[in-house]
CSV table of C-alpha atoms in Angstrom, one decimal:
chain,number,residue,atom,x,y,z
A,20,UNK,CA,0.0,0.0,0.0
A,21,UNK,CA,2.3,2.4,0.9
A,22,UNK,CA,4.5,2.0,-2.2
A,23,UNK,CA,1.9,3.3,-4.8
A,24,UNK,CA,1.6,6.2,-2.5
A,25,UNK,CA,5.1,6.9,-2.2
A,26,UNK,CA,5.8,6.6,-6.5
A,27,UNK,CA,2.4,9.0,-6.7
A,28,UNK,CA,3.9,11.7,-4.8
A,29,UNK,CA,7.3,11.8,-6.0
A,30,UNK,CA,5.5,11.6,-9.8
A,31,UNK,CA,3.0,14.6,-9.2
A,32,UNK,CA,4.5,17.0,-6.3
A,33,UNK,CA,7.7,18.1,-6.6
A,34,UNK,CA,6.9,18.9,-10.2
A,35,UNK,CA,4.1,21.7,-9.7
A,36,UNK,CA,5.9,23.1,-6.8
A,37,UNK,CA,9.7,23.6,-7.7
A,38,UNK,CA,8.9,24.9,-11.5
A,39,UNK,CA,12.6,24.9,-13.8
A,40,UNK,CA,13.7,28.0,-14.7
A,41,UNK,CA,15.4,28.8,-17.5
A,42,UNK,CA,16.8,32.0,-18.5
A,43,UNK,CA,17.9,33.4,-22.1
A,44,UNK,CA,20.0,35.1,-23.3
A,45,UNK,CA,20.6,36.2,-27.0
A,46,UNK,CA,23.6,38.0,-27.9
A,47,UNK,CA,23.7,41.5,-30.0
A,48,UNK,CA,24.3,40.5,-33.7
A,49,UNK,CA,27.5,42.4,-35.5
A,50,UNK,CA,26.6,44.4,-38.4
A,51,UNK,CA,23.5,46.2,-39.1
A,52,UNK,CA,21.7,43.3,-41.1
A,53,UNK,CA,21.8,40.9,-38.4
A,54,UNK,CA,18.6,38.5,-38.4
A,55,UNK,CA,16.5,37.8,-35.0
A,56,UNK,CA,17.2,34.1,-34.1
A,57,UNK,CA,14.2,31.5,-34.5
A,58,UNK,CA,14.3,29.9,-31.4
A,59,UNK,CA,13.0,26.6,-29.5
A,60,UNK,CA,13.2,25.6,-25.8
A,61,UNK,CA,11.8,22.4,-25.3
A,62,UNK,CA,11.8,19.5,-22.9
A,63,UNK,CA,12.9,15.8,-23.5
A,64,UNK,CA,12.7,13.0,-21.3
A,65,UNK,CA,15.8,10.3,-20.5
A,66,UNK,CA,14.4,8.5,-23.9
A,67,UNK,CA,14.9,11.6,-25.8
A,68,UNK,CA,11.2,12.0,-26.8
A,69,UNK,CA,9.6,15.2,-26.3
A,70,UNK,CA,8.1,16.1,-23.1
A,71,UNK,CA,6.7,19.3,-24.3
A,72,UNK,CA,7.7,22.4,-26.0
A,73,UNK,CA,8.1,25.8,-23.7
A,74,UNK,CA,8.7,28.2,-26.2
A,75,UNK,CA,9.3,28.9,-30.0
A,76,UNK,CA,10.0,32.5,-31.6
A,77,UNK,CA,9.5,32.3,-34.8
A,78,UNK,CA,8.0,34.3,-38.0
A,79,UNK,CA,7.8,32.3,-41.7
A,80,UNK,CA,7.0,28.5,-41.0
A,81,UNK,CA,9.2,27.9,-44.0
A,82,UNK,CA,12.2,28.2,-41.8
A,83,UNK,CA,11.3,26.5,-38.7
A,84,UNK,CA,13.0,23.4,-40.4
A,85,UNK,CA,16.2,25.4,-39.4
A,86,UNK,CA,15.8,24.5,-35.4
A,87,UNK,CA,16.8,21.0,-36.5
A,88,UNK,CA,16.4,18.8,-33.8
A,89,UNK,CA,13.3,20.9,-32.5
A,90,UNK,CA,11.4,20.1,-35.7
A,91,UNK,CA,12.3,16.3,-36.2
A,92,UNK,CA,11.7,15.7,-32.4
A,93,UNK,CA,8.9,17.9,-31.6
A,94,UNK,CA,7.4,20.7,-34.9
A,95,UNK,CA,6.6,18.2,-37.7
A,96,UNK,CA,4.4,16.1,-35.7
A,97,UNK,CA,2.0,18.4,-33.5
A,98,UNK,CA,2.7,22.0,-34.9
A,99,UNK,CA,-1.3,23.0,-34.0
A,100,UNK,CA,-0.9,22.1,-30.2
A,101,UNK,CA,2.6,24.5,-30.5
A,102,UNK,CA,1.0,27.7,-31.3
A,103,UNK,CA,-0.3,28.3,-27.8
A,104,UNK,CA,4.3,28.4,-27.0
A,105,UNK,CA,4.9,30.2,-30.5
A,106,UNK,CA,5.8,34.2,-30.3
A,107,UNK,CA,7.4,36.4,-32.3
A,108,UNK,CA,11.5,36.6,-32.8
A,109,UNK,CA,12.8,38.1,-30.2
A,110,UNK,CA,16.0,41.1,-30.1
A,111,UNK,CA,19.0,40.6,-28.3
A,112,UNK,CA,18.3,40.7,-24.7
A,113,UNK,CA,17.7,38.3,-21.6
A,114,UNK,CA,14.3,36.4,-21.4
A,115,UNK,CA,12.9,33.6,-19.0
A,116,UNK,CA,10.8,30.8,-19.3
A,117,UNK,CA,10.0,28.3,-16.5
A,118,UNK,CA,8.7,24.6,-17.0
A,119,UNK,CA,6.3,24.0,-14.4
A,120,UNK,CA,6.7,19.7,-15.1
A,121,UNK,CA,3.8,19.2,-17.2
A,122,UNK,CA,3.6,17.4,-20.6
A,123,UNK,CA,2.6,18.9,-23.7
A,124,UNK,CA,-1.2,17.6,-22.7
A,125,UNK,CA,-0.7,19.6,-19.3
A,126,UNK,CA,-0.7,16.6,-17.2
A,127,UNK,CA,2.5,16.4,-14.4
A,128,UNK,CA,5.1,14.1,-15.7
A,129,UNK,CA,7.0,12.0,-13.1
A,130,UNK,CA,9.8,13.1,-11.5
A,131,UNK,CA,13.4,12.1,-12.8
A,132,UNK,CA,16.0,13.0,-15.0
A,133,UNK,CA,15.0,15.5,-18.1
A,134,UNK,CA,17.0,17.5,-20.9
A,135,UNK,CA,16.2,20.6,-21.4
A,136,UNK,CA,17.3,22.2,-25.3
A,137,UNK,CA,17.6,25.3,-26.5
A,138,UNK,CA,18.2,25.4,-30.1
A,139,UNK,CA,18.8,28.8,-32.0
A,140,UNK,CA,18.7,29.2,-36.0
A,141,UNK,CA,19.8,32.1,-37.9
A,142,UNK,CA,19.4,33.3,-41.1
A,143,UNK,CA,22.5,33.8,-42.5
A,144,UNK,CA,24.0,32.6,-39.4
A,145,UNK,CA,24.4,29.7,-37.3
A,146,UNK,CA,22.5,27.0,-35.7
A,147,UNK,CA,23.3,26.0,-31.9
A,148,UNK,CA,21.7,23.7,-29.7
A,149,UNK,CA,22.7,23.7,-25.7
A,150,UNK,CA,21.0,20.9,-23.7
A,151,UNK,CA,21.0,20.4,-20.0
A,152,UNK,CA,20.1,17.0,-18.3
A,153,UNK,CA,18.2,18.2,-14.9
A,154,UNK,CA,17.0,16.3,-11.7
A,155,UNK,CA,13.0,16.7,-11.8
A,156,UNK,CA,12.2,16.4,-8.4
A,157,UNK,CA,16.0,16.4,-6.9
A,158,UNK,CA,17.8,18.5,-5.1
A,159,UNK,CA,18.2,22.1,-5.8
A,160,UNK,CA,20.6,22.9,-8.6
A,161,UNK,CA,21.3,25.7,-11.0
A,162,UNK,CA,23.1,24.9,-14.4
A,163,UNK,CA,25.2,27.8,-16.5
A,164,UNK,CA,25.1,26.8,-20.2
A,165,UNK,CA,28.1,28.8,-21.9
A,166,UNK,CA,27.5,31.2,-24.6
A,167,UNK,CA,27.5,29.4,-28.0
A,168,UNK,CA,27.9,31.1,-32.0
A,169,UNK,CA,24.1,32.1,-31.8
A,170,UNK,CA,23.3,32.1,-27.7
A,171,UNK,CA,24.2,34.2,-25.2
A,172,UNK,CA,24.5,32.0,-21.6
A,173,UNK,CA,21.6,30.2,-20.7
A,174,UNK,CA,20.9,29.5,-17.1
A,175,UNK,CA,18.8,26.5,-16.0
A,176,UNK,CA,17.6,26.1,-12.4
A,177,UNK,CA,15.7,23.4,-10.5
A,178,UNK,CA,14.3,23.2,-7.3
A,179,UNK,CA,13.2,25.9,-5.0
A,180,UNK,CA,14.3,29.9,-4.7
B,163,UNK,CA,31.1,-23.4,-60.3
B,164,UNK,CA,28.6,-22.6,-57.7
B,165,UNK,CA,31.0,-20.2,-56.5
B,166,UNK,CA,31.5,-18.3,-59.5
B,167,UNK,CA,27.8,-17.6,-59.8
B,168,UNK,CA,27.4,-16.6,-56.3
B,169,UNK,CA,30.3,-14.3,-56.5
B,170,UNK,CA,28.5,-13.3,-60.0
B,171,UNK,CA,25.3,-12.1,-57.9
B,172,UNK,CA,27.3,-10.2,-55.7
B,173,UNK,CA,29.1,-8.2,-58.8
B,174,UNK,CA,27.3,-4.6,-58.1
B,175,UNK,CA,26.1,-3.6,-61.4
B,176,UNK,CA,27.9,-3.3,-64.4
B,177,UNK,CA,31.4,-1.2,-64.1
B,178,UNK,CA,30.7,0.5,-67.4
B,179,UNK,CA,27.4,2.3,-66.3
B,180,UNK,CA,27.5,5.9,-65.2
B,181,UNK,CA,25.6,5.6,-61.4
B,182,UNK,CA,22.4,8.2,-62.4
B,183,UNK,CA,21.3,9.9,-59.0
B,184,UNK,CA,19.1,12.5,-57.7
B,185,UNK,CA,19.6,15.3,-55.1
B,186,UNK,CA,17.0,17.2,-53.8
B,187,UNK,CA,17.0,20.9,-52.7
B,188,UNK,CA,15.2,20.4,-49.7
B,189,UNK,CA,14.5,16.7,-48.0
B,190,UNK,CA,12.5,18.6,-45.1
B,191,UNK,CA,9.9,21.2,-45.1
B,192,UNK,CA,8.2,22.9,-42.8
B,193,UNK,CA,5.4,24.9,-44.3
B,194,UNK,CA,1.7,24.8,-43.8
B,195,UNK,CA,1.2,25.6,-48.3
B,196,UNK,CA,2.6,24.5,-51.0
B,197,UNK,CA,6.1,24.5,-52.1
B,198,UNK,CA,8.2,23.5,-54.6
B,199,UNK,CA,11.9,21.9,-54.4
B,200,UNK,CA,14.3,21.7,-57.1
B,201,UNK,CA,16.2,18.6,-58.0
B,202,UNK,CA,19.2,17.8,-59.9
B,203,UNK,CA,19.4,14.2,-62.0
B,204,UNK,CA,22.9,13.2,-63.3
B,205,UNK,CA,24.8,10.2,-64.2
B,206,UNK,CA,28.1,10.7,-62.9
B,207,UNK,CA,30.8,8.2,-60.9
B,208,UNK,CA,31.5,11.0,-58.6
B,209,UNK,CA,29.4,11.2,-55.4
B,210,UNK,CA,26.8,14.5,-56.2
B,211,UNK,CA,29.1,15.9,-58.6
B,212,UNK,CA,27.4,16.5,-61.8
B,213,UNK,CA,28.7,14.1,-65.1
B,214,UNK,CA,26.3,13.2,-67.7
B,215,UNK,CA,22.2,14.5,-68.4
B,216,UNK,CA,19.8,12.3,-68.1
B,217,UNK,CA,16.5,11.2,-69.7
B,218,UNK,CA,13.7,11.9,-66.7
B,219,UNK,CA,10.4,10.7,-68.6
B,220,UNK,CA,10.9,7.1,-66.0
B,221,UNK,CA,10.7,9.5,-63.0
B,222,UNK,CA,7.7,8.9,-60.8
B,223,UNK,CA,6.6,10.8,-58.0
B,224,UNK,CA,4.2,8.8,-55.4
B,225,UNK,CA,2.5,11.5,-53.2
B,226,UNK,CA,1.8,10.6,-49.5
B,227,UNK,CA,-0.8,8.7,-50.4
B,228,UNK,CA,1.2,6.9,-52.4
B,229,UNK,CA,-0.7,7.8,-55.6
B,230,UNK,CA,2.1,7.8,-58.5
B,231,UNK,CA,2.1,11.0,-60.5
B,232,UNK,CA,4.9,11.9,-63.5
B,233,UNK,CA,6.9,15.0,-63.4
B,234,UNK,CA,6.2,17.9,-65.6
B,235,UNK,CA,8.6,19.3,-67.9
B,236,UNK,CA,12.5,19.5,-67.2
B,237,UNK,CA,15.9,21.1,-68.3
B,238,UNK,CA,18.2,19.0,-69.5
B,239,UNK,CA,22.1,20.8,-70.1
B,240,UNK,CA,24.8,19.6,-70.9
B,241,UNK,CA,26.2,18.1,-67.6
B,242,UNK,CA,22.7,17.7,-65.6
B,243,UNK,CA,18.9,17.4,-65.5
B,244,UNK,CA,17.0,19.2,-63.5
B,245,UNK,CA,13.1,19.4,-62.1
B,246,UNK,CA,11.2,20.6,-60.1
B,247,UNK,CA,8.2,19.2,-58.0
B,248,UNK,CA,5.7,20.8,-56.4
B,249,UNK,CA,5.0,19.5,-52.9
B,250,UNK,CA,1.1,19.8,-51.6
B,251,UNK,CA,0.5,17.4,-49.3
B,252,UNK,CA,1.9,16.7,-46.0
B,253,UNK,CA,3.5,13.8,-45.2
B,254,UNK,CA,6.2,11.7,-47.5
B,255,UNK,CA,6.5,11.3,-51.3
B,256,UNK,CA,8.7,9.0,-52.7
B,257,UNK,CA,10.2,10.1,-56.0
B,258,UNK,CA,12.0,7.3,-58.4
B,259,UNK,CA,13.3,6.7,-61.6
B,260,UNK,CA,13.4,3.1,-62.6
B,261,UNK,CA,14.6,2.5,-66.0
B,262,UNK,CA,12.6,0.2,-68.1
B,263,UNK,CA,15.3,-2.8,-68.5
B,264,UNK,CA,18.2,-2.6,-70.9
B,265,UNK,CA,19.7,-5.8,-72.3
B,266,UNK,CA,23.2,-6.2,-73.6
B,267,UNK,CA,25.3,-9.2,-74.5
B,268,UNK,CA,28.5,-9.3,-73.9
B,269,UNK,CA,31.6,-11.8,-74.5
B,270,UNK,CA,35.2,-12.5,-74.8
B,271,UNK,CA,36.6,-13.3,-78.0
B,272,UNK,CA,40.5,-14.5,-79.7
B,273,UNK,CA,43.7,-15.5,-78.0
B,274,UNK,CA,43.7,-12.3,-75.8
B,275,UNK,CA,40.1,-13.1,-74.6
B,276,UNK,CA,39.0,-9.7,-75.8
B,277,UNK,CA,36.0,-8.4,-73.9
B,278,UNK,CA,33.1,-6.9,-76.1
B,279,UNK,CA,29.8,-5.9,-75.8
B,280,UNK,CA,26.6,-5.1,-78.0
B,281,UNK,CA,23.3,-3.7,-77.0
B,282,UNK,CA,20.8,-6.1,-77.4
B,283,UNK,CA,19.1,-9.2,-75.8
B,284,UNK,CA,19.1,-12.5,-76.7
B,285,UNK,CA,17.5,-12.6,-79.7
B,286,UNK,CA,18.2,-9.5,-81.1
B,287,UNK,CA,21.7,-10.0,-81.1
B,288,UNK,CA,21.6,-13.6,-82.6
B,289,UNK,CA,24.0,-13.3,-85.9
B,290,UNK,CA,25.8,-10.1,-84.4
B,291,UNK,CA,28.1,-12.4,-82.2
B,292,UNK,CA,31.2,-14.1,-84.0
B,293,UNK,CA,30.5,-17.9,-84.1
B,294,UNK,CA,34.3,-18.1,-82.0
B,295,UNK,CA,32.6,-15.9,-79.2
B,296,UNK,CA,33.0,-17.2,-75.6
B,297,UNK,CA,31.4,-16.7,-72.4
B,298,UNK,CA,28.0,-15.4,-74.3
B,299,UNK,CA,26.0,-13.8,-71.3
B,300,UNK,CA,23.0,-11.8,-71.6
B,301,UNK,CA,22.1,-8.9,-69.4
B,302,UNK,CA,18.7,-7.4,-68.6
B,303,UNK,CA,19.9,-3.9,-66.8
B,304,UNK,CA,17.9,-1.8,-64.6
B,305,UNK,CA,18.4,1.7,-62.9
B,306,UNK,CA,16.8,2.6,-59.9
B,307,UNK,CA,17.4,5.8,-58.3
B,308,UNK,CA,15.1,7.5,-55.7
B,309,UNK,CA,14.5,9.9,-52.9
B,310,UNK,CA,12.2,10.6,-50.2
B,311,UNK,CA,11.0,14.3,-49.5
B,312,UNK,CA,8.8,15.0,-46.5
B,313,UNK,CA,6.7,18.3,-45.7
B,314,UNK,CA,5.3,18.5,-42.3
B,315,UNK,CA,5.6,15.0,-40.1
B,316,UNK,CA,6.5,11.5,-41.8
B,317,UNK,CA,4.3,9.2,-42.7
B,318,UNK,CA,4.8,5.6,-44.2
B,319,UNK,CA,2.3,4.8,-47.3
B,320,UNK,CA,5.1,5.3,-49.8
B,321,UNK,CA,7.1,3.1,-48.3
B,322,UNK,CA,5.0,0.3,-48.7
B,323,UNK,CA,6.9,-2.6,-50.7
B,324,UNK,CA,5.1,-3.3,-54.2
B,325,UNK,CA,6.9,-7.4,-54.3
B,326,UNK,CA,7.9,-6.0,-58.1
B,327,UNK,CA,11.1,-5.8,-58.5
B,328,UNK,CA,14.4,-4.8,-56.6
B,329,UNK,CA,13.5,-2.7,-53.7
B,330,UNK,CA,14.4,-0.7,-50.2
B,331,UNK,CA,12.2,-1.8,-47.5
B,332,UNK,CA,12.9,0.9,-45.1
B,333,UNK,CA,13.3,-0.1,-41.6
B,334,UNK,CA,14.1,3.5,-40.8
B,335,UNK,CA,12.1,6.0,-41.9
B,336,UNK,CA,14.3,7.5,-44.8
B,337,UNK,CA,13.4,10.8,-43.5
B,338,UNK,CA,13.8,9.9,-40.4
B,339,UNK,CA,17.9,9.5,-40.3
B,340,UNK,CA,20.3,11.3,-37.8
B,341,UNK,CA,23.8,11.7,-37.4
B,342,UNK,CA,25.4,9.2,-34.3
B,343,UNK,CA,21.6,7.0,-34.9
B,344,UNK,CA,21.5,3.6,-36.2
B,345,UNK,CA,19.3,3.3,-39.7
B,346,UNK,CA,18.4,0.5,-41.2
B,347,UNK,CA,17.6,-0.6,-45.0
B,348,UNK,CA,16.4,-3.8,-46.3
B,349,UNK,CA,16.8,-4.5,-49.4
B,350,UNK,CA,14.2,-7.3,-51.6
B,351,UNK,CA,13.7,-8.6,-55.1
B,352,UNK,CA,10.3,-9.8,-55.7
B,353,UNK,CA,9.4,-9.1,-52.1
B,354,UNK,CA,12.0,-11.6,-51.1
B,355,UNK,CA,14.8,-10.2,-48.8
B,356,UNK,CA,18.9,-9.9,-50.9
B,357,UNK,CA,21.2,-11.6,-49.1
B,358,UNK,CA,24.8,-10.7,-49.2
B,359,UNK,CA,24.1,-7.7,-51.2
B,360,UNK,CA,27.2,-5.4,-51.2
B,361,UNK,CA,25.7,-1.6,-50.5
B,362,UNK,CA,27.9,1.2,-50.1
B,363,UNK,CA,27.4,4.7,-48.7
B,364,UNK,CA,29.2,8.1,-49.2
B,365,UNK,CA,28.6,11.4,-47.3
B,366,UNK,CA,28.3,14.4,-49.7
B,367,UNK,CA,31.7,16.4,-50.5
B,368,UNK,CA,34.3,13.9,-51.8
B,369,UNK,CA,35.6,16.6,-53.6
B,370,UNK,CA,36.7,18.7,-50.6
B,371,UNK,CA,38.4,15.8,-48.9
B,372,UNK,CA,41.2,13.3,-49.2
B,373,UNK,CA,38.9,10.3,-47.8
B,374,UNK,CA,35.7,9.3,-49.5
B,375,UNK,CA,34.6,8.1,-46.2
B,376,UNK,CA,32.3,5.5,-47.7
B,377,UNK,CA,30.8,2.5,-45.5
B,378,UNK,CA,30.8,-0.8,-47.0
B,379,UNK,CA,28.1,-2.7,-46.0
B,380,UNK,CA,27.0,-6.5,-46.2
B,381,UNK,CA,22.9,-7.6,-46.2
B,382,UNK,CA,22.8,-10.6,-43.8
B,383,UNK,CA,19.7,-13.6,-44.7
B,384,UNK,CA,17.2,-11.0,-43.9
B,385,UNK,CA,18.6,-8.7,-46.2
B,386,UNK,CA,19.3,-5.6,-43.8
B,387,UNK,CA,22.0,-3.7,-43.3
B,388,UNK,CA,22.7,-0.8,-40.7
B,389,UNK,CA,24.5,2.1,-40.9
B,390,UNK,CA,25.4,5.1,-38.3
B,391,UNK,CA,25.9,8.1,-40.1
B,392,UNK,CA,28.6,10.6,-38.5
B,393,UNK,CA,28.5,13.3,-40.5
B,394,UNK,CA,24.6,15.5,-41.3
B,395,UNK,CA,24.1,16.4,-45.3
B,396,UNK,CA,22.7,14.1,-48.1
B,397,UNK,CA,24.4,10.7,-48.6
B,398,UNK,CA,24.3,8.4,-51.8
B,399,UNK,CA,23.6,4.6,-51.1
B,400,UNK,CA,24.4,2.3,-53.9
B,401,UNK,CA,24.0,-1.5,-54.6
B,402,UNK,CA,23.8,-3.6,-57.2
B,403,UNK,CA,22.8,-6.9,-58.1
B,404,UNK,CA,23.0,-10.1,-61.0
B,405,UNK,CA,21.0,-12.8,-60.4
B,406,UNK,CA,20.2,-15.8,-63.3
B,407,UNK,CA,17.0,-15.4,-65.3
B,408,UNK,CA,15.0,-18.0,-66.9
B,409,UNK,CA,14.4,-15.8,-69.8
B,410,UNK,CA,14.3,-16.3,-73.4
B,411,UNK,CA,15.6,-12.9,-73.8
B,412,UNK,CA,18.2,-12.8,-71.2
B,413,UNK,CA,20.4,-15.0,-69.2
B,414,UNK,CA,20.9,-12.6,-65.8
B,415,UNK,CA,18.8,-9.8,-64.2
B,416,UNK,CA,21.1,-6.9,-62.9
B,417,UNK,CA,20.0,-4.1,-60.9
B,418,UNK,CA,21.8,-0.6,-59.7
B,419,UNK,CA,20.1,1.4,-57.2
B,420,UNK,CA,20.6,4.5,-55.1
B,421,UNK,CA,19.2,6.2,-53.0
B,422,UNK,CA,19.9,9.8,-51.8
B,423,UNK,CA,19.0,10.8,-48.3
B,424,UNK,CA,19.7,13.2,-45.5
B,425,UNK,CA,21.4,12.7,-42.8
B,426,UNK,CA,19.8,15.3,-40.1
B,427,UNK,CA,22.2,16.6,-37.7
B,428,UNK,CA,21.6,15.8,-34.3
């Protein structure tokens, strides 16, 4: 009796209560045509199937190809349940998001271990993807992704603050 | 001389034939409408370097729902043909050119065992070949050459094997392949699986590198291979095969195929 209790509380309460924070940053572009990154944060689990997709930035659909590993895991299968995540590009500056341990359906996932990507693509400019493997449900823990070719440092953080 | 026919059915294609691909502008799109892609057709022996034009009127495209359609008109210049297609639907379409079948004869003749060949099958060339020829053989050649495009998600009608033919029975989704991931192709004749086929695969670029970095691969009885690609960017899979034919126009069946596809990066 008291296992099913035990597994039901680590699956649904840590992940409503500690939400994971992740904050943005994209860097200023050189040059005066420099293009505003399409962007994707999203949320894999230790099989590497999406969880759920936080944010994209984004303007034509013909480029969201671009984010790579977004769209083969996550934007060619479900890209009407997306729009309620999909903004407008964004300039250079810091931005948050938080994951508050819900799927893509809105239901609490289990706790455990999670990857969080951020994947940038740029016209006429780069394409990097940072991932960060976090604790759902663990200890407190805050993660510094360094800056790549088209993001600035991203800064992941689990766990209560 | 079993083993010399075994070791004939292994032979990939003929060496004289110029390997006719396809590449694809785009093997992923992401839009909502329409849109076309571009594609280049060439027989060449280089790996996506552009040789010979080719005759497209064999190209068929099979839509998502695998509904075969032909392509429209095309340039052909001196060194390449190219197309372009139009894609509506979402989901996969399978685009192939398969040659109707060729047959030549070929033999060795004199004290130097001369090696000849005339276009022709078995019939047709009866009274062309010298009365001294030796080692008469009769070949029906076909070319295969294909690609997959997808717009929006995958999906797997086109893939569907016919039982006609020399064919890839995906085990991975062609547009499904990633860089450090295990794919797998089968590959059948008549819906049977090819054993010890010999299949090869080259990442785009040779010409900017010393190594071809090609895979040589082996089918086992089921007739699969598997291959872990470790660089992104198209990538041209060939095989070949001769088998005997009970034919009264031919004595062997050969087959090249390729297939272009795109390795995603991780």
């Amino acid at each position: 009796m008291k296992k099913p209790l035990l597994a039901l509380m680590l699956c649904a309460a840590p992940a409503m209560a500690q939400p994971v924070n992740i904050e943005i940053s994209l860097p200023e572009g050189s040059g005066g045509s420099h293009y505003r990154p399409y962007v994707a944060v999203w949320v894999e689990n230790a099989q590497q199937k999406t969880v759920k997709t936080l944010a994209v930035w984004r303007k034509e659909d013909d480029w969201l190809k671009d984010m790579r590993r977004w769209w083969r895991k996550a934007g060619r299968y479900d890209k009407g349940e997306l729009d309620a995540v999909t903004s407008a590009t964004r300039k250079p500056g810091q931005y948050r998001l938080s994951w508050d341990g819900t799927d893509q359906a809105g239901k609490p996932v289990a706790a455990g271990q999670y990857r969080i990507h951020v994947e940038a693509a740029r016209e006429h400019g780069s394409r990097s993807l940072v991932h960060q493997v976090i604790e759902l449900g663990g200890e407190p823990a805050r993660y510094h992704l360094k800056p790549t070719e088209e993001l600035g440092d991203v800064i992941i953080s689990t766990g209560a603050h | 001389m079993k083993a010399s026919i075994a070791a004939l059915a292994l032979l990939a294609g003929s060496a004289g034939a110029h390997p006719l691909w396809m590449l694809p502008s785009e093997f992923s799109l992401s839009t909502d409408e329409a849109k076309w892609i571009t594609v280049d057709a060439t027989a060449s022996h280089g790996v996506f370097s552009f040789d010979k034009p080719v005759g497209l009127d064999y190209v068929t495209i099979y839509n998502p729902a695998n509904e075969p359609g032909r392509i429209g008109s095309y340039f052909k210049g001196q060194r390449r043909s190219v197309f372009d297609l139009e894609l509506t639907d979402s989901g996969t379409y399978k685009v192939e050119l398969r040659s109707p079948e060729r047959y030549f004869t070929h033999y060795v003749v004199g004290k130097r065992n001369t090696q000849r060949r005339i276009f022709g099958n078995k019939q047709e060339v009866q009274g062309q070949v010298p009365e001294a020829a030796r080692e008469v053989t009769t070949v029906a050649m076909q070319n295969i050459s294909a690609f997959y495009v997808t717009k929006q998600g995958p999906s797997r009608q086109v893939l569907a094997p016919t039982g006609k033919g020399f064919e890839l029975d995906a085990l991975t989704h062609p547009s499904d392949i990633v860089v450090g991931e295990e794919a797998g192709f089968r590959f059948i004749f008549n819906g049977e699986p090819v054993k010890d086929l010999k299949v090869e695969v080259v990442p785009y670029g040779t010409n900017y590198r010393d190594d071809r970095r090609q895979t040589e691969l082996v089918t086992d009885a089921k007739g699969q291979v598997y291959f872990t690609p470790e660089q992104g960017g198209p990538h041209l899979l060939s095989t070949g095969m001769r088998r005997p034919v009970d034919s009264p126009l031919a004595d062997q069946a050969g087959v090249n195929y390729l297939l272009t596809f795109e390795a995603m990066p991780e």
